[in-house]
PDB file of C-alpha atoms in Angstrom:
ATOM      1  CA  MET A   1       4.293 -39.170   8.386  1.00 52.00           C
ATOM      2  CA  GLY A   2       1.937 -37.107   6.362  1.00 53.00           C
ATOM      3  CA  ARG A   3      -1.603 -37.565   4.423  1.00 66.00           C
ATOM      4  CA  LEU A   4      -2.368 -39.789   1.132  1.00 66.00           C
ATOM      5  CA  GLU A   5      -4.351 -38.175  -1.446  1.00 68.00           C
ATOM      6  CA  LYS A   6      -6.552 -39.722  -3.192  1.00 72.00           C
ATOM      7  CA  GLY A   7      -5.392 -42.583  -5.228  1.00 71.00           C
ATOM      8  CA  GLN A   8      -2.229 -42.362  -3.904  1.00 70.00           C
ATOM      9  CA  ALA A   9      -0.139 -45.217  -2.594  1.00 68.00           C
ATOM     10  CA  LEU A  10       3.036 -43.667  -1.565  1.00 75.00           C
ATOM     11  CA  ILE A  11       4.259 -40.387  -0.131  1.00 73.00           C
ATOM     12  CA  THR A  12       6.987 -39.533  -2.903  1.00 75.00           C
ATOM     13  CA  ARG A  13       7.662 -35.920  -1.593  1.00 80.00           C
ATOM     14  CA  ARG A  14       8.603 -34.175   1.845  1.00 86.00           C
ATOM     15  CA  PRO A  15       5.631 -32.693   3.380  1.00 88.00           C
ATOM     16  CA  PHE A  16       4.680 -29.028   3.217  1.00 90.00           C
ATOM     17  CA  ARG A  17       2.040 -27.698   6.008  1.00 92.00           C
ATOM     18  CA  SER A  18       0.921 -24.187   6.608  1.00 92.00           C
ATOM     19  CA  PRO A  19      -1.506 -24.444   9.229  1.00 93.00           C
ATOM     20  CA  HIS A  20      -3.678 -21.068   9.461  1.00 92.00           C
ATOM     21  CA  HIS A  21      -3.377 -18.667  12.524  1.00 92.00           C
ATOM     22  CA  THR A  22      -6.753 -19.694  14.175  1.00 93.00           C
ATOM     23  CA  ILE A  23      -5.472 -23.339  14.690  1.00 94.00           C
ATOM     24  CA  SER A  24      -5.606 -24.713  17.986  1.00 92.00           C
ATOM     25  CA  ASP A  25      -2.758 -26.178  20.243  1.00 90.00           C
ATOM     26  CA  ALA A  26      -4.546 -29.739  19.834  1.00 90.00           C
ATOM     27  CA  GLY A  27      -4.516 -29.411  16.020  1.00 92.00           C
ATOM     28  CA  LEU A  28      -0.901 -27.825  15.899  1.00 93.00           C
ATOM     29  CA  ILE A  29       0.689 -30.729  18.240  1.00 92.00           C
ATOM     30  CA  GLY A  30      -1.839 -33.144  18.024  1.00 90.00           C
ATOM     31  CA  GLY A  31      -4.769 -34.897  20.487  1.00 86.00           C
ATOM     32  CA  GLY A  32      -8.192 -34.940  20.687  1.00 82.00           C
ATOM     33  CA  HIS A  33     -10.349 -37.759  22.193  1.00 81.00           C
ATOM     34  CA  ILE A  34      -9.416 -40.210  19.887  1.00 81.00           C
ATOM     35  CA  PRO A  35      -5.469 -38.841  19.843  1.00 85.00           C
ATOM     36  CA  ARG A  36      -4.460 -37.611  16.305  1.00 88.00           C
ATOM     37  CA  PRO A  37      -1.066 -36.371  14.974  1.00 91.00           C
ATOM     38  CA  GLY A  38      -1.021 -32.656  14.630  1.00 92.00           C
ATOM     39  CA  GLU A  39       0.714 -30.339  11.968  1.00 94.00           C
ATOM     40  CA  VAL A  40       4.249 -30.668  13.609  1.00 94.00           C
ATOM     41  CA  SER A  41       3.664 -34.558  12.988  1.00 93.00           C
ATOM     42  CA  LEU A  42       2.148 -34.032   9.366  1.00 92.00           C
ATOM     43  CA  ALA A  43       5.235 -31.937   8.691  1.00 92.00           C
ATOM     44  CA  HIS A  44       7.554 -34.640   9.918  1.00 92.00           C
ATOM     45  CA  HIS A  45      10.716 -34.656   7.736  1.00 90.00           C
ATOM     46  CA  GLY A  46       9.306 -31.782   5.795  1.00 91.00           C
ATOM     47  CA  VAL A  47       8.493 -28.182   6.405  1.00 92.00           C
ATOM     48  CA  LEU A  48       6.101 -26.396   8.797  1.00 93.00           C
ATOM     49  CA  PHE A  49       5.465 -23.070   7.559  1.00 93.00           C
ATOM     50  CA  LEU A  50       3.692 -20.577   9.878  1.00 92.00           C
ATOM     51  CA  ASP A  51       2.706 -17.378   7.977  1.00 90.00           C
ATOM     52  CA  GLU A  52       1.834 -14.006  10.132  1.00 90.00           C
ATOM     53  CA  LEU A  53       3.793 -15.898  13.139  1.00 91.00           C
ATOM     54  CA  PRO A  54       2.249 -13.271  15.747  1.00 91.00           C
ATOM     55  CA  GLU A  55      -1.257 -13.778  14.826  1.00 91.00           C
ATOM     56  CA  PHE A  56      -1.341 -17.127  16.538  1.00 93.00           C
ATOM     57  CA  LYS A  57      -2.065 -17.540  20.017  1.00 92.00           C
ATOM     58  CA  LYS A  58       0.588 -17.148  22.252  1.00 90.00           C
ATOM     59  CA  HIS A  59       0.142 -20.711  23.976  1.00 91.00           C
ATOM     60  CA  VAL A  60      -0.272 -22.234  20.758  1.00 92.00           C
ATOM     61  CA  LEU A  61       3.082 -21.392  19.747  1.00 92.00           C
ATOM     62  CA  GLU A  62       4.591 -22.063  23.080  1.00 92.00           C
ATOM     63  CA  VAL A  63       3.486 -25.639  22.714  1.00 91.00           C
ATOM     64  CA  LEU A  64       6.135 -25.850  19.771  1.00 92.00           C
ATOM     65  CA  ARG A  65       9.024 -25.636  22.486  1.00 91.00           C
ATOM     66  CA  GLN A  66       9.108 -29.227  23.446  1.00 90.00           C
ATOM     67  CA  PRO A  67       8.808 -30.922  19.860  1.00 91.00           C
ATOM     68  CA  LEU A  68      11.517 -28.824  18.613  1.00 90.00           C
ATOM     69  CA  GLU A  69      14.079 -30.012  21.148  1.00 90.00           C
ATOM     70  CA  ASP A  70      13.105 -33.268  21.827  1.00 91.00           C
ATOM     71  CA  LEU A  71      11.553 -33.973  17.474  1.00 92.00           C
ATOM     72  CA  LYS A  72       8.618 -36.065  19.014  1.00 92.00           C
ATOM     73  CA  VAL A  73       5.010 -35.596  20.667  1.00 92.00           C
ATOM     74  CA  THR A  74       3.864 -37.724  23.437  1.00 90.00           C
ATOM     75  CA  ILE A  75       0.099 -37.609  23.775  1.00 89.00           C
ATOM     76  CA  SER A  76      -1.293 -39.168  27.114  1.00 85.00           C
ATOM     77  CA  ARG A  77      -4.737 -40.076  27.653  1.00 82.00           C
ATOM     78  CA  ALA A  78      -6.410 -42.323  30.390  1.00 78.00           C
ATOM     79  CA  SER A  79      -6.411 -45.527  28.168  1.00 79.00           C
ATOM     80  CA  THR A  80      -3.373 -44.841  26.278  1.00 83.00           C
ATOM     81  CA  THR A  81       0.164 -43.138  25.661  1.00 88.00           C
ATOM     82  CA  LEU A  82       0.950 -42.413  21.735  1.00 89.00           C
ATOM     83  CA  THR A  83       4.166 -40.823  20.634  1.00 91.00           C
ATOM     84  CA  TYR A  84       4.248 -39.248  17.098  1.00 92.00           C
ATOM     85  CA  PRO A  85       7.563 -38.052  15.257  1.00 93.00           C
ATOM     86  CA  SER A  86       7.564 -34.605  14.882  1.00 92.00           C
ATOM     87  CA  SER A  87      11.793 -34.125  12.866  1.00 92.00           C
ATOM     88  CA  PHE A  88      10.675 -30.701  10.907  1.00 93.00           C
ATOM     89  CA  MET A  89      11.968 -27.721   9.771  1.00 91.00           C
ATOM     90  CA  LEU A  90      10.300 -24.450  11.189  1.00 92.00           C
ATOM     91  CA  VAL A  91       9.751 -21.583   8.847  1.00 90.00           C
ATOM     92  CA  ALA A  92       7.836 -18.735  10.237  1.00 90.00           C
ATOM     93  CA  ALA A  93       7.160 -15.382   8.386  1.00 87.00           C
ATOM     94  CA  MET A  94       6.136 -11.801  10.050  1.00 86.00           C
ATOM     95  CA  ASN A  95       5.720  -8.370   9.241  1.00 84.00           C
ATOM     96  CA  PRO A  96       8.284  -6.136  11.002  1.00 82.00           C
ATOM     97  CA  CYS A  97       5.750  -4.091  12.827  1.00 85.00           C
ATOM     98  CA  PRO A  98       1.618  -4.204  12.796  1.00 87.00           C
ATOM     99  CA  CYS A  99       1.289  -1.994   9.856  1.00 85.00           C
ATOM    100  CA  GLY A 100       4.216  -3.612   7.898  1.00 81.00           C
ATOM    101  CA  TYR A 101       6.431  -0.500   6.793  1.00 78.00           C
ATOM    102  CA  LEU A 102       8.699  -0.472   9.691  1.00 75.00           C
ATOM    103  CA  GLY A 103      12.187   0.109   7.691  1.00 66.00           C
ATOM    104  CA  ASP A 104      10.305   0.233   4.341  1.00 67.00           C
ATOM    105  CA  PRO A 105      12.508   3.025   2.349  1.00 60.00           C
ATOM    106  CA  GLU A 106       9.381   3.935   0.799  1.00 65.00           C
ATOM    107  CA  ARG A 107       6.608   4.061   3.023  1.00 72.00           C
ATOM    108  CA  HIS A 108       5.975   5.603   6.305  1.00 78.00           C
ATOM    109  CA  CYS A 109       5.384   3.470   9.435  1.00 80.00           C
ATOM    110  CA  ARG A 110       2.478   4.637  11.596  1.00 84.00           C
ATOM    111  CA  CYS A 111       3.388   2.721  14.665  1.00 83.00           C
ATOM    112  CA  THR A 112       4.122   3.721  17.808  1.00 85.00           C
ATOM    113  CA  PRO A 113       7.607   1.925  19.701  1.00 79.00           C
ATOM    114  CA  GLU A 114       5.046   0.743  22.158  1.00 84.00           C
ATOM    115  CA  GLN A 115       2.832  -0.808  19.327  1.00 87.00           C
ATOM    116  CA  VAL A 116       6.127  -2.276  17.855  1.00 83.00           C
ATOM    117  CA  GLN A 117       7.315  -3.578  21.273  1.00 83.00           C
ATOM    118  CA  ARG A 118       3.743  -5.335  21.930  1.00 88.00           C
ATOM    119  CA  TYR A 119       3.763  -6.811  18.765  1.00 88.00           C
ATOM    120  CA  ARG A 120       6.778  -8.367  18.528  1.00 84.00           C
ATOM    121  CA  GLY A 121       6.614  -9.208  22.254  1.00 86.00           C
ATOM    122  CA  ARG A 122       3.955 -12.048  21.385  1.00 89.00           C
ATOM    123  CA  ILE A 123       6.975 -14.219  19.918  1.00 88.00           C
ATOM    124  CA  SER A 124       8.404 -15.443  23.733  1.00 87.00           C
ATOM    125  CA  GLY A 125      12.320 -15.418  23.755  1.00 82.00           C
ATOM    126  CA  PRO A 126      12.727 -19.098  24.253  1.00 85.00           C
ATOM    127  CA  LEU A 127      10.781 -19.728  20.866  1.00 86.00           C
ATOM    128  CA  LEU A 128      13.152 -17.268  19.501  1.00 81.00           C
ATOM    129  CA  ASP A 129      15.910 -18.995  20.645  1.00 79.00           C
ATOM    130  CA  ARG A 130      15.148 -22.354  19.062  1.00 81.00           C
ATOM    131  CA  MET A 131      15.138 -20.588  15.712  1.00 77.00           C
ATOM    132  CA  GLU A 132      18.617 -20.829  14.031  1.00 68.00           C
ATOM    133  CA  VAL A 133      17.856 -17.918  11.400  1.00 60.00           C
ATOM    134  CA  ILE A 134      16.147 -14.955  11.645  1.00 55.00           C
ATOM    135  CA  GLN A 135      15.496 -12.360   8.626  1.00 55.00           C
ATOM    136  CA  LEU A 136      14.042  -9.008  10.082  1.00 50.00           C
ATOM    137  CA  SER A 137      13.008  -7.549   6.612  1.00 51.00           C
ATOM    138  CA  GLY A 138      10.192  -8.774   4.248  1.00 55.00           C
ATOM    139  CA  TYR A 139      10.441 -10.598   1.283  1.00 60.00           C
ATOM    140  CA  LEU A 140      11.956  -9.206  -1.688  1.00 64.00           C
ATOM    141  CA  ALA A 141      10.183  -9.310  -4.961  1.00 71.00           C
ATOM    142  CA  SER A 142      12.661 -11.531  -6.540  1.00 75.00           C
ATOM    143  CA  GLU A 143      12.265 -13.945  -3.396  1.00 70.00           C
ATOM    144  CA  LYS A 144       8.348 -13.672  -3.604  1.00 76.00           C
ATOM    145  CA  LEU A 145       8.922 -14.337  -7.554  1.00 83.00           C
ATOM    146  CA  GLU A 146      11.180 -17.771  -6.660  1.00 81.00           C
ATOM    147  CA  ILE A 147       8.529 -19.067  -4.071  1.00 79.00           C
ATOM    148  CA  ALA A 148       5.890 -18.604  -6.484  1.00 84.00           C
ATOM    149  CA  ARG A 149       7.372 -20.361  -9.311  1.00 84.00           C
ATOM    150  CA  ASN A 150       9.007 -22.796  -7.145  1.00 82.00           C
ATOM    151  CA  HIS A 151       6.801 -23.883  -3.952  1.00 81.00           C
ATOM    152  CA  LEU A 152       3.780 -22.555  -4.269  1.00 83.00           C
ATOM    153  CA  LEU A 153       2.473 -22.890  -8.080  1.00 87.00           C
ATOM    154  CA  PRO A 154       3.360 -26.644  -7.975  1.00 86.00           C
ATOM    155  CA  ARG A 155       1.089 -27.185  -4.744  1.00 83.00           C
ATOM    156  CA  GLN A 156      -1.464 -25.198  -6.079  1.00 87.00           C
ATOM    157  CA  LEU A 157      -1.731 -27.206  -9.443  1.00 88.00           C
ATOM    158  CA  GLU A 158      -1.703 -30.720  -7.437  1.00 86.00           C
ATOM    159  CA  ARG A 159      -4.481 -29.247  -5.436  1.00 86.00           C
ATOM    160  CA  ALA A 160      -6.356 -28.431  -8.414  1.00 87.00           C
ATOM    161  CA  GLY A 161      -5.780 -32.001  -9.726  1.00 88.00           C
ATOM    162  CA  LEU A 162      -3.634 -30.360 -13.082  1.00 86.00           C
ATOM    163  CA  LYS A 163      -0.469 -31.649 -14.051  1.00 77.00           C
ATOM    164  CA  PRO A 164       2.409 -29.395 -13.714  1.00 67.00           C
ATOM    165  CA  ARG A 165       2.884 -27.631 -16.960  1.00 68.00           C
ATOM    166  CA  GLY A 166       1.000 -29.867 -18.850  1.00 78.00           C
ATOM    167  CA  GLN A 167      -2.574 -28.610 -18.540  1.00 87.00           C
ATOM    168  CA  LEU A 168      -1.819 -24.686 -17.187  1.00 89.00           C
ATOM    169  CA  ARG A 169       1.309 -22.606 -18.017  1.00 90.00           C
ATOM    170  CA  ILE A 170       1.647 -19.546 -15.927  1.00 91.00           C
ATOM    171  CA  ASP A 171       4.399 -17.458 -17.781  1.00 91.00           C
ATOM    172  CA  GLN A 172       7.384 -16.130 -15.766  1.00 91.00           C
ATOM    173  CA  ALA A 173       6.089 -12.637 -16.888  1.00 93.00           C
ATOM    174  CA  ALA A 174       2.360 -13.069 -15.575  1.00 93.00           C
ATOM    175  CA  LEU A 175       3.985 -14.543 -12.131  1.00 92.00           C
ATOM    176  CA  ARG A 176       5.844 -10.834 -11.796  1.00 91.00           C
ATOM    177  CA  ARG A 177       2.881  -9.348 -12.312  1.00 91.00           C
ATOM    178  CA  ILE A 178       0.868 -11.150  -9.823  1.00 90.00           C
ATOM    179  CA  VAL A 179       3.774 -10.572  -7.165  1.00 86.00           C
ATOM    180  CA  GLU A 180       4.148  -6.606  -8.071  1.00 84.00           C
ATOM    181  CA  ASP A 181       0.648  -5.779  -8.709  1.00 85.00           C
ATOM    182  CA  TYR A 182      -1.456  -8.101  -6.204  1.00 83.00           C
ATOM    183  CA  ALA A 183       0.864  -9.361  -3.961  1.00 79.00           C
ATOM    184  CA  ARG A 184       3.113  -6.454  -2.964  1.00 74.00           C
ATOM    185  CA  GLU A 185       2.369  -5.789   0.292  1.00 66.00           C
ATOM    186  CA  ALA A 186       0.671  -9.224   1.055  1.00 65.00           C
ATOM    187  CA  GLY A 187       2.478 -12.310   2.499  1.00 65.00           C
ATOM    188  CA  VAL A 188       3.137 -15.691   0.921  1.00 69.00           C
ATOM    189  CA  ARG A 189      -0.221 -17.079   1.853  1.00 72.00           C
ATOM    190  CA  ARG A 190      -2.297 -14.303   0.167  1.00 78.00           C
ATOM    191  CA  LEU A 191       0.182 -15.013  -2.945  1.00 83.00           C
ATOM    192  CA  GLU A 192      -0.739 -18.899  -2.941  1.00 84.00           C
ATOM    193  CA  LYS A 193      -4.539 -17.997  -3.117  1.00 87.00           C
ATOM    194  CA  TYR A 194      -4.168 -15.494  -5.747  1.00 90.00           C
ATOM    195  CA  LEU A 195      -2.258 -18.617  -7.174  1.00 92.00           C
ATOM    196  CA  GLY A 196      -5.181 -21.325  -6.334  1.00 91.00           C
ATOM    197  CA  THR A 197      -7.708 -18.775  -7.890  1.00 93.00           C
ATOM    198  CA  ILE A 198      -6.200 -19.278 -11.431  1.00 93.00           C
ATOM    199  CA  ALA A 199      -5.733 -22.871 -10.925  1.00 92.00           C
ATOM    200  CA  ARG A 200      -9.256 -23.319 -10.158  1.00 92.00           C
ATOM    201  CA  LYS A 201     -10.439 -20.989 -12.963  1.00 93.00           C
ATOM    202  CA  ALA A 202      -8.287 -23.117 -15.392  1.00 91.00           C
ATOM    203  CA  VAL A 203     -10.115 -26.537 -14.009  1.00 92.00           C
ATOM    204  CA  VAL A 204     -13.675 -24.996 -15.169  1.00 92.00           C
ATOM    205  CA  GLN A 205     -12.127 -23.743 -18.266  1.00 91.00           C
ATOM    206  CA  ILE A 206     -10.729 -27.264 -18.911  1.00 90.00           C
ATOM    207  CA  LEU A 207     -14.243 -28.749 -18.050  1.00 90.00           C
ATOM    208  CA  GLU A 208     -15.660 -26.668 -20.292  1.00 90.00           C
ATOM    209  CA  GLY A 209     -13.599 -27.948 -23.665  1.00 89.00           C
ATOM    210  CA  ALA A 210     -10.892 -25.410 -23.530  1.00 87.00           C
ATOM    211  CA  LYS A 211      -7.287 -27.097 -24.779  1.00 87.00           C
ATOM    212  CA  THR A 212      -4.755 -27.497 -22.617  1.00 83.00           C
ATOM    213  CA  PRO A 213      -2.458 -26.415 -21.925  1.00 86.00           C
ATOM    214  CA  ILE A 214      -3.804 -23.045 -20.961  1.00 90.00           C
ATOM    215  CA  ARG A 215      -1.366 -20.334 -20.952  1.00 91.00           C
ATOM    216  CA  VAL A 216      -1.693 -17.388 -18.482  1.00 93.00           C
ATOM    217  CA  ARG A 217       0.265 -14.427 -19.854  1.00 93.00           C
ATOM    218  CA  ALA A 218       0.725 -10.875 -17.871  1.00 93.00           C
ATOM    219  CA  ARG A 219      -1.993  -9.731 -19.998  1.00 92.00           C
ATOM    220  CA  ASP A 220      -4.421 -12.313 -19.033  1.00 93.00           C
ATOM    221  CA  VAL A 221      -4.086 -11.662 -15.042  1.00 93.00           C
ATOM    222  CA  GLU A 222      -6.802  -9.213 -14.555  1.00 93.00           C
ATOM    223  CA  GLU A 223      -9.316 -11.785 -16.322  1.00 92.00           C
ATOM    224  CA  TYR A 224      -8.560 -14.211 -13.744  1.00 93.00           C
ATOM    225  CA  LEU A 225      -8.222 -12.107 -10.580  1.00 92.00           C
ATOM    226  CA  GLY A 226     -10.179  -8.706 -11.377  1.00 90.00           C
ATOM    227  CA  LYS A 227      -8.300  -5.451 -10.947  1.00 87.00           C
ATOM    228  CA  PRO A 228      -5.093  -4.745  -9.523  1.00 83.00           C
ATOM    229  CA  VAL A 229      -4.769  -4.413  -5.398  1.00 67.00           C
ATOM    230  CA  PHE A 230      -1.456  -2.789  -5.932  1.00 60.00           C
ATOM    231  CA  ALA A 231      -1.355  -1.505  -9.685  1.00 55.00           C
ATOM    232  CA  LYS A 232       1.699   0.608 -10.463  1.00 50.00           C
ATOM    233  CA  GLU A 233       1.047   4.373 -10.783  1.00 41.00           C
TER     234      GLU A 233
END
C-alpha cells in the first residue's frame, strides 16, 4: 500500500504515516461512500505514528484494536466488500499528564491525581494490551536530535522537493539548537513543523537565486524560525 508522489513510479521506502489527532475513524481505518484505504492501510509494512495519543477521539482509537490483531481491514457496503492489508508498526507518544511535567526533575507538575487519571484513562486497557513496549517518560534531547536527523529532516526535504544533502544542509549544532531552544517541551510533530519551515524557506531562497547547498548553522536558526521559544537563561 502507499501513495505515489508525482513523478514516482515505485515505492522504494517503507511508509511513515502520522495523521493529526482530529482524524475520523473512517480516515484512520478506511471507508467512505466509495471505500478507500485509511491510514492503517497506507502504513502497511511501515510505521503509523500517533502523536499526542490521548487527544485522539476515544472511539477512533478503539477501532485500531481489530486491525492490530487481524493485520487487515474489511469494509462492507451494500454493493461490495473490500479488504485492505494493515500490517503496520504502531508508534504512539503522549505526555505523562495534561501539563507534561509529571516526573520532571526540574519542573513542578500542576495536575491533580484525578486529572492525571482522567488523562491516562483516555487510552483503554485493551488497546494498551496490544502495545508491546510502553515508555512512560518523555523524549530526551539526544533522542529528539536523533529522530530529527534520521527521520524528520529527510522527510521534510523530500516534501519540499529538495535533494538530501544536495540543496540544504542543517548543521548538527543547528539541529541541537532547534531541539533545545525551540522544541524542548514540544512533541515530535512540532519539531517536524520547525524543520518543514526551514525547508520551505530554503526553497524560496533557491528560487530567488541563492547558491546551493544552503547551509544552516546554529546562528542562522533564528533567522528562519524567529526568536527561540525556550531560550536558555
